[in-house]
Amino acid sequence: MNPDLMIETRGLSKTFVLHQQHGARLAVLDGVDLAVARGECVALVGPSGTGKSTLLRCLYGNYLASGGEVRVRGDAGWTVLGEAAAREVLLLRRDTIGYVSQFLHVIPRVPALDIVAAPLRDRGVADGEARERAAVLLRALSLPERLWRLPPATFSGGEQQRVNIARGLIAEHPILLLDEPTASLDAANAERVAQLIDAARQRGAAIVGIFHDVAIRDRVASRCFSLTRATETAP
Amino acid sequence: MQANDRLLTPLLRVSGLTRHYGARIGCADVGFELWPGEVLAVVGESGSGKSTLLKLLSTRLAADAGRIEYALLGRGLTELSRLSEAERRWLLRTDWGFVEQNPRDGLRMNVSAGANVGERLMATGARHYGEIRAAAQDWMARVELDPARIDEAPSRFSGGMQQRLQIARNLVTKPRLVLMDEPTAGLDVSVQARLLDLLRELVTSFGLAAVIVTHDLAVARLLAHRLLVMQGGRVVETGLTDQVLDDPQHPYTQLLVSSVLHL
Amino acid sequence: MSATGYNFAYLDPQTKRMIRRALLKAVAIPGYQVPFGSREMPLPYGWGTGGIQVTASVLGRDDVLKVIDQGSDDTVNAVNIRRFFARTADVATTDRTAEATVIQTRHRIPEAPLAEGQIMVYQVPEPEPMRRLEPREAVTRTLHALADYGFMHVKLYEDIARYGHIATTYDYPVMVNGRYLMSPSPIPKFDNPKLHRSPALQLFGAGREKRVYAVPPYTRVESLDFEDHPFSVQRWDEPCALCGADDSFLDEVVLDDAGGRMFVCSDSEYCASRQHAGHTGPAHRAQRGSLAAARAGEVGIEQGKPVPASNDTASARLGRGPASS
């Protein structure tokens, strides 16, 4: 086994059973085997509806696997997400797996700087130091400093996205999951994000991402992983 | 969750908790563990048994069957039913907190805000007026109440302020476990957001463990690490908050999630 | 002038036994409220029915009884109760604190120090010190059982927050022997320190509420307070106008319609005996002593009965345990 392997799926399948739709079954992933090692940036590719986001959410434990398993390498060895206790998954998320979603879940009243600093504070880093590192990151993403003290609810899509990225990258997780991190950004800002992704790879992060923008994808990905449409089955 | 995540025992362990009201099930075979610093939300509609569960946990209601164990300081996991009445009361006013849905039920409305916050300190032996008062003012500030209003009666405070006062009154002894019954239910939406944010902040900074009963999935999403979904007195689904809300498995959970306008 | 046709000290022997049993339990658990079967007495509730039943139960033929009401031996209530026992028990009565073996009181503790062998009997309108904060009897009993008294300090806290000091001036709650919270009956807080380690046996009777409780001799009795707002008693700027005492509880007496007034000892016997001993106050010296003259003549043993030497007294009898009378 590759000693640098950080996250993998074995025969992962995901079928949604919609009880509100008379038990309709929606098969999205079927027998996916993905393995990502330290220093890799794997781009998930495939037409829309092939389950790129679903796969990413399964890797984060946000979706439960219907079949097969998702294995994550944490501080204390390998963990199978579906079998682990909720609190173990939470610890993995704190220490091992970072996730940048497409949209920021806005928390009312919390200033942007504190939203970015939160993952560090959760690990017990002192407030002051966490905010300093958040400031460094927000500056690198050229978010205007006058916005740092404001809650991001009123920010533009691009500004919110940069807050979201900073929050996802600040804790330097060994595994990073990126869902369209540059979707709402202009070219200059997308390039800044690409540089941060490069830096994460340089320090040895295993990265899995969905990049709609082909130029960005080619710029950051070390390889692509293709998904094809799973067959839909009747209930 | 903060630094104390490598502990070997949970703070609270509940197993087989059951309570009937005559032939009707209040709560049947409920079990879960709560670890230090974890926030667990119990969600479900009225009659799902979530309030019964909270009453059982707070020992306000006796269970027909099942165990509630709590990691007492210096004693480890101890079954609550084995505690004497005096020990149980001591626990409830030092290491536990209980936030009522209606702040009027959790506050002494006929004494000042300061006396409300200071009461637990006095009940646990504090006998220095100046220090009690200083602690009360400190806690009022922490819950974003003007410390200058320390001598006002709670009835002169708005609903949201009363709820924050009730929280301060509970947290003043630095409990490790807080039980909350629909803490934001009676409040205006704008006030709710402020309270939720405050609760989140307090939970993180004090490493509080909490069980929050709520019918509001947005509240659960914002505050809780884990969810317990109840229907008809039974737990039908449990898991990480975002996983249960984003990928609900049980038909009832799917119904609950799909009934929310936007989340 | 004893009345015939009544049991000794009015109550029947069975009732006295029952009350004595309750009193013994009360003595054994200082400060704990013991329920008892309160009887109808020939005076209304609120006039001292609890105190009278306790006195009747402990009184022996050789006791010397003193009865005071608000510190005075000569108010209607005091006179009636004293005469009641003089008639039904034929016991000697006195005004002198030092000579009395049983002292029934409403609202005061005498200024003269009490001694071993003496019994104080307090009339108690409301035995439950937490009643004003907690109306439910079941709850207050539980709180007593668990010594869960924290919220009493909430009341004191409120006083300080509102008035800058603890505003409770009478019926000021005390902790007895470090265990039970107790109402000292509506005595002024001035008298609270006299409860502490008193050599006398102190019995409390609440007739309407059907409770007795006790503080045995030399028991710790502490008034609730805060470290930085310690318990303190009332002080006056001037001494007693009649006897010049500066260590007694003073009543304000209005003299005329022009705002004239003076402060005199509430304990009339204490004041009179000081005057007998030659002490004088400002009013005496100013020759305005009509009240002083009236008071000075009151002191002395009623009926001219000599003080007996036998030991059939209340304290001796309680010491022996329940005995038929």
GROMACS .gro file of C-alpha atoms in nm, chain C residues 3-303:
model
  301
  501ALA     CA    1  -5.915   2.898   9.014
  502THR     CA    2  -6.078   2.568   9.098
  503GLY     CA    3  -6.208   2.313   8.851
  504TYR     CA    4  -5.910   2.333   8.620
  505ASN     CA    5  -5.609   2.107   8.571
  506PHE     CA    6  -5.283   2.245   8.704
  507ALA     CA    7  -5.174   2.511   8.455
  508TYR     CA    8  -5.501   2.458   8.261
  509LEU     CA    9  -5.388   2.186   8.015
  510ASP     CA   10  -5.476   1.823   8.084
  511PRO     CA   11  -5.187   1.588   8.171
  512GLN     CA   12  -5.203   1.398   7.842
  513THR     CA   13  -5.167   1.712   7.637
  514LYS     CA   14  -4.876   1.827   7.849
  515ARG     CA   15  -4.702   1.495   7.799
  516MET     CA   16  -4.752   1.523   7.427
  517ILE     CA   17  -4.610   1.874   7.421
  518ARG     CA   18  -4.317   1.779   7.645
  519ARG     CA   19  -4.234   1.492   7.414
  520ALA     CA   20  -4.232   1.738   7.125
  521LEU     CA   21  -4.014   1.976   7.329
  522LEU     CA   22  -3.764   1.704   7.413
  523LYS     CA   23  -3.735   1.623   7.045
  524ALA     CA   24  -3.694   1.994   6.974
  525VAL     CA   25  -3.415   2.019   7.231
  526ALA     CA   26  -3.248   1.714   7.082
  527ILE     CA   27  -3.251   1.871   6.733
  528PRO     CA   28  -3.174   2.238   6.792
  529GLY     CA   29  -3.365   2.467   6.558
  530TYR     CA   30  -3.577   2.191   6.404
  531GLN     CA   31  -3.951   2.259   6.395
  532VAL     CA   32  -4.138   1.978   6.566
  533PRO     CA   33  -4.510   1.944   6.489
  534PHE     CA   34  -4.740   1.913   6.789
  535GLY     CA   35  -5.112   1.887   6.850
  536SER     CA   36  -5.186   2.247   6.930
  537ARG     CA   37  -5.494   2.285   7.151
  538GLU     CA   38  -5.766   2.543   7.166
  539MET     CA   39  -5.671   2.789   7.437
  540PRO     CA   40  -5.889   3.050   7.604
  541LEU     CA   41  -5.740   3.326   7.394
  542PRO     CA   42  -5.726   3.378   7.019
  543TYR     CA   43  -5.444   3.270   6.789
  544GLY     CA   44  -5.190   3.543   6.758
  545TRP     CA   45  -5.212   3.625   7.127
  546GLY     CA   46  -4.958   3.373   7.238
  547THR     CA   47  -5.137   3.036   7.228
  548GLY     CA   48  -4.816   2.857   7.134
  549GLY     CA   49  -4.618   3.018   7.413
  550ILE     CA   50  -4.893   2.950   7.666
  551GLN     CA   51  -4.909   2.582   7.580
  552VAL     CA   52  -4.532   2.549   7.612
  553THR     CA   53  -4.535   2.735   7.943
  554ALA     CA   54  -4.825   2.526   8.071
  555SER     CA   55  -4.639   2.210   7.982
  556VAL     CA   56  -4.315   2.298   8.155
  557LEU     CA   57  -4.446   2.492   8.454
  558GLY     CA   58  -4.408   2.335   8.802
  559ARG     CA   59  -4.556   2.445   9.136
  560ASP     CA   60  -4.229   2.602   9.248
  561ASP     CA   61  -4.160   2.799   8.932
  562VAL     CA   62  -4.153   3.176   8.928
  563LEU     CA   63  -4.307   3.315   8.614
  564LYS     CA   64  -4.232   3.637   8.434
  565VAL     CA   65  -4.431   3.740   8.127
  566ILE     CA   66  -4.330   4.023   7.899
  567ASP     CA   67  -4.476   4.171   7.584
  568GLN     CA   68  -4.253   4.402   7.380
  569GLY     CA   69  -4.025   4.420   7.683
  570SER     CA   70  -4.297   4.536   7.917
  571ASP     CA   71  -4.446   4.342   8.207
  572ASP     CA   72  -4.758   4.553   8.221
  573THR     CA   73  -4.920   4.543   7.880
  574VAL     CA   74  -5.260   4.376   7.849
  575ASN     CA   75  -5.122   4.058   7.693
  576ALA     CA   76  -4.849   4.015   7.954
  577VAL     CA   77  -5.077   4.088   8.245
  578ASN     CA   78  -5.345   3.847   8.123
  579ILE     CA   79  -5.108   3.558   8.062
  580ARG     CA   80  -4.936   3.611   8.395
  581ARG     CA   81  -5.270   3.619   8.577
  582PHE     CA   82  -5.387   3.313   8.384
  583PHE     CA   83  -5.105   3.103   8.526
  584ALA     CA   84  -5.124   3.262   8.868
  585ARG     CA   85  -5.485   3.140   8.879
  586THR     CA   86  -5.460   2.802   8.709
  587ALA     CA   87  -5.122   2.695   8.852
  588ASP     CA   88  -5.098   2.911   9.157
  589VAL     CA   89  -4.735   2.986   9.079
  590ALA     CA   90  -4.541   3.285   9.195
  591THR     CA   91  -4.492   3.559   8.940
  592THR     CA   92  -4.234   3.830   8.916
  593ASP     CA   93  -4.115   4.121   8.707
  594ARG     CA   94  -3.753   4.061   8.792
  595THR     CA   95  -3.565   3.877   8.523
  596ALA     CA   96  -3.309   3.739   8.766
  597GLU     CA   97  -3.575   3.589   8.992
  598ALA     CA   98  -3.784   3.422   8.722
  599THR     CA   99  -3.739   3.054   8.637
  600VAL     CA  100  -3.972   3.069   8.338
  601ILE     CA  101  -4.002   3.378   8.120
  602GLN     CA  102  -4.267   3.385   7.852
  603THR     CA  103  -4.204   3.658   7.601
  604ARG     CA  104  -4.341   3.825   7.296
  605HIS     CA  105  -4.096   4.025   7.082
  606ARG     CA  106  -3.808   4.074   7.329
  607ILE     CA  107  -3.533   3.907   7.526
  608PRO     CA  108  -3.470   4.076   7.864
  609GLU     CA  109  -3.165   4.299   7.891
  610ALA     CA  110  -3.047   4.140   8.217
  611PRO     CA  111  -2.829   3.838   8.141
  612LEU     CA  112  -3.004   3.502   8.162
  613ALA     CA  113  -2.869   3.224   8.379
  614GLU     CA  114  -2.851   2.847   8.380
  615GLY     CA  115  -3.176   2.692   8.492
  616GLN     CA  116  -3.392   2.963   8.340
  617ILE     CA  117  -3.632   2.886   8.055
  618MET     CA  118  -3.728   3.139   7.789
  619VAL     CA  119  -4.060   3.068   7.617
  620TYR     CA  120  -4.113   3.262   7.294
  621GLN     CA  121  -4.448   3.324   7.132
  622VAL     CA  122  -4.407   3.263   6.761
  623PRO     CA  123  -4.654   3.381   6.496
  624GLU     CA  124  -4.465   3.228   6.196
  625PRO     CA  125  -4.212   2.957   6.274
  626GLU     CA  126  -4.095   2.915   5.914
  627PRO     CA  127  -3.812   3.161   5.835
  628MET     CA  128  -3.840   3.093   5.462
  629ARG     CA  129  -4.216   3.137   5.440
  630ARG     CA  130  -4.211   3.478   5.279
  631LEU     CA  131  -3.984   3.352   5.002
  632GLU     CA  132  -4.137   3.007   4.966
  633PRO     CA  133  -4.506   2.962   5.048
  634ARG     CA  134  -4.516   2.582   5.005
  635GLU     CA  135  -4.469   2.392   5.329
  636ALA     CA  136  -4.363   2.074   5.147
  637VAL     CA  137  -4.084   2.268   4.978
  638THR     CA  138  -3.958   2.443   5.292
  639ARG     CA  139  -3.949   2.114   5.478
  640THR     CA  140  -3.739   1.961   5.202
  641LEU     CA  141  -3.509   2.262   5.207
  642HIS     CA  142  -3.463   2.220   5.583
  643ALA     CA  143  -3.398   1.850   5.543
  644LEU     CA  144  -3.124   1.923   5.289
  645ALA     CA  145  -2.996   2.236   5.465
  646ASP     CA  146  -3.055   2.405   5.130
  647TYR     CA  147  -3.068   2.766   5.250
  648GLY     CA  148  -2.882   2.949   4.975
  649PHE     CA  149  -3.176   3.154   4.864
  650MET     CA  150  -3.209   3.316   5.208
  651HIS     CA  151  -2.901   3.511   5.115
  652VAL     CA  152  -3.081   3.627   4.801
  653LYS     CA  153  -3.313   3.825   5.028
  654LEU     CA  154  -3.018   3.976   5.218
  655TYR     CA  155  -2.845   4.052   4.887
  656GLU     CA  156  -3.156   4.235   4.769
  657ASP     CA  157  -3.161   4.441   5.087
  658ILE     CA  158  -2.804   4.553   5.043
  659ALA     CA  159  -2.852   4.622   4.672
  660ARG     CA  160  -3.160   4.830   4.744
  661TYR     CA  161  -3.085   5.002   5.075
  662GLY     CA  162  -2.709   4.968   5.112
  663HIS     CA  163  -2.752   4.751   5.420
  664ILE     CA  164  -2.953   4.452   5.537
  665ALA     CA  165  -3.289   4.607   5.610
  666THR     CA  166  -3.439   4.324   5.813
  667THR     CA  167  -3.463   4.457   6.167
  668TYR     CA  168  -3.673   4.198   6.348
  669ASP     CA  169  -3.736   3.825   6.310
  670TYR     CA  170  -3.388   3.819   6.162
  671PRO     CA  171  -3.312   3.460   6.054
  672VAL     CA  172  -3.045   3.263   6.237
  673MET     CA  173  -2.857   2.937   6.185
  674VAL     CA  174  -2.876   2.714   6.489
  675ASN     CA  175  -2.583   2.489   6.569
  676GLY     CA  176  -2.466   2.527   6.208
  677ARG     CA  177  -2.755   2.315   6.085
  678TYR     CA  178  -3.110   2.450   6.095
  679LEU     CA  179  -3.227   2.786   5.978
  680MET     CA  180  -3.458   2.929   6.244
  681SER     CA  181  -3.690   3.219   6.301
  682PRO     CA  182  -3.600   3.377   6.636
  683SER     CA  183  -3.963   3.499   6.657
  684PRO     CA  184  -4.024   3.870   6.596
  685ILE     CA  185  -3.761   3.993   6.841
  686PRO     CA  186  -3.555   4.290   6.722
  687LYS     CA  187  -3.225   4.184   6.569
  688PHE     CA  188  -3.077   4.374   6.864
  689ASP     CA  189  -3.162   4.065   7.070
  690ASN     CA  190  -3.017   3.808   6.830
  691PRO     CA  191  -2.672   3.803   6.994
  692LYS     CA  192  -2.841   3.711   7.324
  693LEU     CA  193  -2.957   3.383   7.167
  694HIS     CA  194  -2.599   3.279   7.100
  695ARG     CA  195  -2.460   3.044   7.363
  696SER     CA  196  -2.722   3.156   7.612
  697PRO     CA  197  -2.702   2.964   7.940
  698ALA     CA  198  -3.083   2.950   7.946
  699LEU     CA  199  -3.300   2.691   7.769
  700GLN     CA  200  -3.498   2.863   7.493
  701LEU     CA  201  -3.829   2.717   7.378
  702PHE     CA  202  -4.042   2.847   7.093
  703GLY     CA  203  -4.412   2.776   7.049
  704ALA     CA  204  -4.630   2.852   6.746
  705GLY     CA  205  -4.993   2.770   6.833
  706ARG     CA  206  -5.163   2.840   6.504
  707GLU     CA  207  -4.885   2.676   6.301
  708LYS     CA  208  -4.863   2.385   6.548
  709ARG     CA  209  -4.485   2.383   6.580
  710VAL     CA  210  -4.240   2.395   6.866
  711TYR     CA  211  -3.865   2.433   6.841
  712ALA     CA  212  -3.581   2.494   7.082
  713VAL     CA  213  -3.231   2.623   7.138
  714PRO     CA  214  -3.064   2.428   7.421
  715PRO     CA  215  -2.827   2.612   7.656
  716TYR     CA  216  -2.490   2.714   7.512
  717THR     CA  217  -2.589   2.646   7.153
  718ARG     CA  218  -2.433   2.830   6.860
  719VAL     CA  219  -2.683   3.076   6.709
  720GLU     CA  220  -2.555   3.283   6.419
  721SER     CA  221  -2.736   3.557   6.232
  722LEU     CA  222  -2.710   3.531   5.853
  723ASP     CA  223  -2.487   3.790   5.692
  724PHE     CA  224  -2.216   3.855   5.434
  725GLU     CA  225  -1.845   3.874   5.507
  726ASP     CA  226  -1.831   4.231   5.383
  727HIS     CA  227  -2.169   4.324   5.534
  728PRO     CA  228  -2.147   4.161   5.876
  729PHE     CA  229  -2.449   4.133   6.102
  730SER     CA  230  -2.487   4.437   6.327
  731VAL     CA  231  -2.744   4.550   6.578
  732GLN     CA  232  -2.934   4.875   6.615
  733ARG     CA  233  -2.759   5.163   6.793
  734TRP     CA  234  -2.901   5.484   6.933
  735ASP     CA  235  -2.741   5.825   6.948
  736GLU     CA  236  -2.860   5.885   7.303
  737PRO     CA  237  -2.895   5.679   7.618
  738CYS     CA  238  -3.227   5.587   7.783
  739ALA     CA  239  -3.389   5.911   7.895
  740LEU     CA  240  -3.487   5.760   8.231
  741CYS     CA  241  -3.205   5.534   8.343
  742GLY     CA  242  -2.921   5.647   8.123
  743ALA     CA  243  -2.853   5.296   7.992
  744ASP     CA  244  -2.657   5.297   7.668
  745ASP     CA  245  -2.664   4.922   7.614
  746SER     CA  246  -3.036   4.851   7.594
  747PHE     CA  247  -3.302   4.846   7.321
  748LEU     CA  248  -3.483   5.180   7.323
  749ASP     CA  249  -3.842   5.265   7.238
  750GLU     CA  250  -3.937   5.607   7.111
  751VAL     CA  251  -4.202   5.773   7.327
  752VAL     CA  252  -4.396   6.071   7.198
  753LEU     CA  253  -4.451   6.319   7.480
  754ASP     CA  254  -4.674   6.591   7.338
  755ASP     CA  255  -4.827   6.733   7.022
  756ALA     CA  256  -4.531   6.964   6.971
  757GLY     CA  257  -4.295   6.691   6.855
  758GLY     CA  258  -4.147   6.631   7.197
  759ARG     CA  259  -4.023   6.277   7.240
  760MET     CA  260  -3.774   6.069   7.425
  761PHE     CA  261  -3.609   5.730   7.403
  762VAL     CA  262  -3.656   5.491   7.691
  763CYS     CA  263  -3.566   5.129   7.760
  764SER     CA  264  -3.807   4.883   7.603
  765ASP     CA  265  -3.731   4.644   7.892
  766SER     CA  266  -3.929   4.821   8.166
  767GLU     CA  267  -3.798   4.604   8.448
  768TYR     CA  268  -3.437   4.663   8.347
  769CYS     CA  269  -3.499   5.037   8.334
  770ALA     CA  270  -3.674   5.047   8.672
  771SER     CA  271  -3.412   4.839   8.849
  772ARG     CA  272  -3.139   5.065   8.715
  773GLN     CA  273  -3.326   5.367   8.846
  774HIS     CA  274  -3.362   5.195   9.182
  775ALA     CA  275  -2.990   5.152   9.182
  776GLY     CA  276  -2.952   5.525   9.136
  777HIS     CA  277  -2.889   5.556   8.763
  778THR     CA  278  -3.052   5.853   8.597
  779GLY     CA  279  -3.102   5.963   8.240
  780PRO     CA  280  -3.135   6.304   8.073
  781ALA     CA  281  -3.514   6.320   8.131
  782HIS     CA  282  -3.477   6.265   8.503
  783ARG     CA  283  -3.222   6.532   8.527
  784ALA     CA  284  -3.453   6.766   8.334
  785GLN     CA  285  -3.739   6.694   8.574
  786ARG     CA  286  -3.964   6.566   8.300
  787GLY     CA  287  -4.013   6.233   8.458
  788SER     CA  288  -4.383   6.171   8.493
  789LEU     CA  289  -4.340   5.850   8.290
  790ALA     CA  290  -4.032   5.769   8.493
  791ALA     CA  291  -4.221   5.803   8.817
  792ALA     CA  292  -4.497   5.582   8.689
  793ARG     CA  293  -4.253   5.317   8.583
  794ALA     CA  294  -4.042   5.323   8.895
  795GLY     CA  295  -4.335   5.211   9.108
  796GLU     CA  296  -4.419   4.903   8.909
  797VAL     CA  297  -4.137   4.675   8.996
  798GLY     CA  298  -4.172   4.401   9.250
  799ILE     CA  299  -4.310   4.053   9.300
  800GLU     CA  300  -4.682   4.041   9.252
  801GLN     CA  301  -4.898   3.908   9.531
   0.00000   0.00000   0.00000
